[in-house]
CSV table of C-alpha atoms in Angstrom, one decimal:
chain,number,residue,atom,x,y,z
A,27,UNK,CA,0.0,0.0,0.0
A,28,UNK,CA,1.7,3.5,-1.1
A,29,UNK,CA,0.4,5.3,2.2
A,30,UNK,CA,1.9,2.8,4.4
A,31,UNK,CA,5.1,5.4,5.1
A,32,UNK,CA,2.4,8.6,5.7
A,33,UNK,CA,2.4,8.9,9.4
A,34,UNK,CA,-1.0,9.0,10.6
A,35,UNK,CA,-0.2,7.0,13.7
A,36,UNK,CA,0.8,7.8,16.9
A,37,UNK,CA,4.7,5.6,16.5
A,38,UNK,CA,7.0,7.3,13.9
A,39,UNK,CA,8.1,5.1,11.2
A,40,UNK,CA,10.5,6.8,7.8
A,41,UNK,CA,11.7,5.5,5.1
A,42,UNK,CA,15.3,5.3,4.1
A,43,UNK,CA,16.3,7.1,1.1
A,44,UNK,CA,17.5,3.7,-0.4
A,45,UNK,CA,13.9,2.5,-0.3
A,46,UNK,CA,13.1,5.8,-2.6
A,47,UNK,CA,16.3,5.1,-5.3
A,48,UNK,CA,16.1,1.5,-4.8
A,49,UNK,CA,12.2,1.8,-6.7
A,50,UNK,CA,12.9,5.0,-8.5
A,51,UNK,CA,15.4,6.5,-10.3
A,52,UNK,CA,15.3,10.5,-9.7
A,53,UNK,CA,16.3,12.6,-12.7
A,54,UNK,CA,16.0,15.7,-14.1
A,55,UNK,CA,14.3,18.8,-12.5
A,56,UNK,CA,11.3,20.4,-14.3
A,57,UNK,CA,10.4,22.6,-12.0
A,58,UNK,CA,11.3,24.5,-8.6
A,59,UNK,CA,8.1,25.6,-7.3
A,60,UNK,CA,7.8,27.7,-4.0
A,61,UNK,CA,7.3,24.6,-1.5
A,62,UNK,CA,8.7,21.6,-3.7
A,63,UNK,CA,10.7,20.5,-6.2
A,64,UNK,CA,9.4,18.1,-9.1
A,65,UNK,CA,11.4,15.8,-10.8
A,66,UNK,CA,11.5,13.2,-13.5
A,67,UNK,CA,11.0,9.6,-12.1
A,68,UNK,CA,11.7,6.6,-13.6
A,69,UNK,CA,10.4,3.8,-12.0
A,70,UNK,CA,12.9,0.6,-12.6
A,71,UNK,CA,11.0,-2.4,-12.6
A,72,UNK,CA,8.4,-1.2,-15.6
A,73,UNK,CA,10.8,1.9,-17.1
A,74,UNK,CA,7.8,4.1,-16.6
A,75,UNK,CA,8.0,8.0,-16.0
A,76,UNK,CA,6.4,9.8,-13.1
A,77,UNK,CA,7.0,13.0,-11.9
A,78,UNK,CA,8.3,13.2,-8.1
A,79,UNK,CA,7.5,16.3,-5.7
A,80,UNK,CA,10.4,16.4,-2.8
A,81,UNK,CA,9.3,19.1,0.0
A,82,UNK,CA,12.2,19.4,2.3
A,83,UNK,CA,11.1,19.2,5.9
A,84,UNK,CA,13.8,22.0,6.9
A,85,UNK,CA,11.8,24.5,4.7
A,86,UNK,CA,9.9,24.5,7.4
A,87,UNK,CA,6.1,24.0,9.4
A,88,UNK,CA,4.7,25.2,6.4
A,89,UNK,CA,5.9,23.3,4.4
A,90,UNK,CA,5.5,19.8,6.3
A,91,UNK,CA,2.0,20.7,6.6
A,92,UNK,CA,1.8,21.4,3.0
A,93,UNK,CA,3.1,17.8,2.1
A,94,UNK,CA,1.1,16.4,4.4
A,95,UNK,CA,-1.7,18.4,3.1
A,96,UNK,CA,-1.3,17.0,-0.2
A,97,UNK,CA,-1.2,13.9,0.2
A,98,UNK,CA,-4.1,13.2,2.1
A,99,UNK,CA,-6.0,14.7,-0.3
A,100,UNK,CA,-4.4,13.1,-3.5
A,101,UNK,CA,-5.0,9.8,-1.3
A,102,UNK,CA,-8.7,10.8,-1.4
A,103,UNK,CA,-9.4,11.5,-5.2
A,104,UNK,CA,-9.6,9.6,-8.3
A,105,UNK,CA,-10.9,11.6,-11.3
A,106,UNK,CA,-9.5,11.6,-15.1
A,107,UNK,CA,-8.6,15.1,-14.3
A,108,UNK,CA,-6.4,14.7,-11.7
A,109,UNK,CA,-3.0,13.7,-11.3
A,110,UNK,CA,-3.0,10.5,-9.5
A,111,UNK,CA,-1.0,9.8,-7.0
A,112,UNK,CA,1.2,6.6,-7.5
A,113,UNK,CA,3.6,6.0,-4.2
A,114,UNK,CA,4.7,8.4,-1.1
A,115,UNK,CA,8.1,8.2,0.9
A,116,UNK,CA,8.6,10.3,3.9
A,117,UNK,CA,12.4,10.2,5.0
A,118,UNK,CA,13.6,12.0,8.4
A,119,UNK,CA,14.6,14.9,6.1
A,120,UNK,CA,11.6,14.9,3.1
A,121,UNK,CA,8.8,14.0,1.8
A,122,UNK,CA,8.7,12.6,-1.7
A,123,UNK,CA,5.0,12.2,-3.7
A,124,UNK,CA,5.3,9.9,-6.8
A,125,UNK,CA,2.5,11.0,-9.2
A,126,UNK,CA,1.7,10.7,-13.2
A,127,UNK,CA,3.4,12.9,-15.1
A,128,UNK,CA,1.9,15.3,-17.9
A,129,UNK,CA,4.0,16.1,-20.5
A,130,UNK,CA,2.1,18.6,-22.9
A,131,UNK,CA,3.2,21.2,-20.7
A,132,UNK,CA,0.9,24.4,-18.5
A,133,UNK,CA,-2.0,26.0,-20.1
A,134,UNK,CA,-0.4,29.2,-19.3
A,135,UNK,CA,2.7,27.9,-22.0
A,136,UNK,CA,0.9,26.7,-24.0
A,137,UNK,CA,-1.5,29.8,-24.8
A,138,UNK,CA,1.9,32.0,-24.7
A,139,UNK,CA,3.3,29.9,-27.2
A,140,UNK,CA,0.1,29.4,-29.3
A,141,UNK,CA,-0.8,33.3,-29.7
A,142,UNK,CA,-4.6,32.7,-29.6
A,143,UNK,CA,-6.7,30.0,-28.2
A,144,UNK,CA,-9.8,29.1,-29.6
A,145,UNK,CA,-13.6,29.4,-28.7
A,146,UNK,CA,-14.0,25.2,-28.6
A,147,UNK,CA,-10.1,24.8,-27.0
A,148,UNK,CA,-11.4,27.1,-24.1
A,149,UNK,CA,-14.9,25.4,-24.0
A,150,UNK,CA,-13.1,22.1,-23.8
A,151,UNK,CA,-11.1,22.7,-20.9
A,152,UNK,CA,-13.5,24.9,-19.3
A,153,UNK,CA,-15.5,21.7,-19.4
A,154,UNK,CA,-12.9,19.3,-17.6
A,155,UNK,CA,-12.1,22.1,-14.9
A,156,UNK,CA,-15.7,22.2,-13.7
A,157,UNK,CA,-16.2,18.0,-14.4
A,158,UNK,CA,-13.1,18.1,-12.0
A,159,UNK,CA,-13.9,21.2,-9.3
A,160,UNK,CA,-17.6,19.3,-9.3
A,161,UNK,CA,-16.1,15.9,-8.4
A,162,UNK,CA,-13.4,18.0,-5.6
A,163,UNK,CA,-16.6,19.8,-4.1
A,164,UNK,CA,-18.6,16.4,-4.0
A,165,UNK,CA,-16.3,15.1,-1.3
A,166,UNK,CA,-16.3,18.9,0.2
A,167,UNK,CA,-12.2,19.3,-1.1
A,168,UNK,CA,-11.3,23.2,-2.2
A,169,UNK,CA,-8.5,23.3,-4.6
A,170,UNK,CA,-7.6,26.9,-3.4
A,171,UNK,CA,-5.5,27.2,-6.3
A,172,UNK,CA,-6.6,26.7,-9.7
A,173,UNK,CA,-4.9,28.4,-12.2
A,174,UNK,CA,-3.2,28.6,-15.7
A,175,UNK,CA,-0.1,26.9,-14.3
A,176,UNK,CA,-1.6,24.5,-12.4
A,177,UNK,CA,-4.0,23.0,-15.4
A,178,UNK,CA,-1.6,20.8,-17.3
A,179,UNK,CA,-2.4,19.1,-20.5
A,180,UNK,CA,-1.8,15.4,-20.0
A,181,UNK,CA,0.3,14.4,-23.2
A,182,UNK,CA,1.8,16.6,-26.2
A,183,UNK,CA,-0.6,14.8,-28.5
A,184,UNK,CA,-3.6,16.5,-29.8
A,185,UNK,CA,-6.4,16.8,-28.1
A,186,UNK,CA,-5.0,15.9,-25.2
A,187,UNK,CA,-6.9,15.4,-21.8
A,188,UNK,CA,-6.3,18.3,-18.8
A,189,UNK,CA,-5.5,17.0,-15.8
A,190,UNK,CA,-4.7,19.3,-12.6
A,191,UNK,CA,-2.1,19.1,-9.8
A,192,UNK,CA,-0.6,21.3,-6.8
A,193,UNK,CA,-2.8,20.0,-3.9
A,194,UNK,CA,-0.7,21.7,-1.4
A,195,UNK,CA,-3.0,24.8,-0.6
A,196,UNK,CA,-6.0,22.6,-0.8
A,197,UNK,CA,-8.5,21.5,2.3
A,198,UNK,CA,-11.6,20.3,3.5
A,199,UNK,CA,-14.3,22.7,3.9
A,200,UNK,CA,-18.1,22.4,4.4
A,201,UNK,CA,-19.0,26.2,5.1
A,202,UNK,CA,-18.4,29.6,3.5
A,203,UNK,CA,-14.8,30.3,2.8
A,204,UNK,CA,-13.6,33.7,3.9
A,205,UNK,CA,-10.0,33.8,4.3
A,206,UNK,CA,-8.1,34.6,0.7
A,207,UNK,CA,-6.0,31.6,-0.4
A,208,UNK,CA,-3.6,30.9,-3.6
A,209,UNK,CA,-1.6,32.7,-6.3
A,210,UNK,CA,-2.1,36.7,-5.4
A,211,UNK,CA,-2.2,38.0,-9.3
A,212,UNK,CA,-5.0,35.3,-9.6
A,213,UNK,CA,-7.2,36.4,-6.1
């Protein structure tokens, strides 16, 4: 079972960082982001790619609650629209979250380097966002943070499904929302 490392318990049990290589190897970065880092991951035994999220525990609180954040939540959800999680490692020093990798790159990118985008392009992903924010709200999950950056499309072939990550900022909530959460230029 992936979530076997998350401690949820009272007794503390890590991982080694062998247990991490030994599956996985770790390659090249695609992206520093302001809590994590994600990185290629080649799983050895099938030779298939994953992307892998370290947050460093020395960052601090924030952080750790962040990566703890996210994977509870990504342990919770299973939608076509959603990067699904695939293993966890939690190490005295890091957290590492093995999830699918999209390679057709941010929808942010991809409109820059398109110049225009389509009346049925926007229609179509405005469809999978709100098949995807319905199916987060149905088990009361707020994504906090959806955004051009964050909406990935899943593969570099054409058309190509949109699939969503970054669960860090996300949370449970059955009420009103009324504090201000995510990327300021998008609030």
């Amino acid at each position: 079972m992936p979530f076997s490392c998350l401690n949820l318990r009272s007794g503390k049990y890590y991982n080694t960082l062998s247990e991490l290589t030994d599956k996985y190897t770790i390659g090249q970065l695609l992206r520093a982001k302001e809590f994590c880092e994600i990185c290629v991951a080649r799983e050895k035994l099938s030779d298939k790619l994953f992307s892998c999220k370290k947050f460093s525990k020395t960052d601090g609180r924030k952080v750790r609650r962040a990566a703890k954040n996210e994977i509870v939540i990504l342990k919770m959800v299973n939608h076509p629209n959603i990067l699904q999680l695939i293993d966890t490692f939690e190490t005295q020093k890091e957290y590492f979250i093995i999830q699918e990798l999209a390679t057709g790159g941010d929808l942010f990118d991809w409109i820059l380097d398109q110049g225009s985008y389509t009346e049925r392009d926007a229609s179509n992903v405005i469809r999978q966002v709100l098949e995807m924010v319905s199916y987060l709200h149905s088990l009361c999950i707020v994504h906090r943070n959806i955004k051009l950056e964050n909406l990935m499309y899943y593969s570099q072939q054409k058309p190509s499904k949109v699939v969503i990550g970054d669960f860090h900022l996300s949370r449970f909530e059955t009420g009103s929302i009324s504090n201000p959460c995510g990327t300021p230029e998008y609030l």
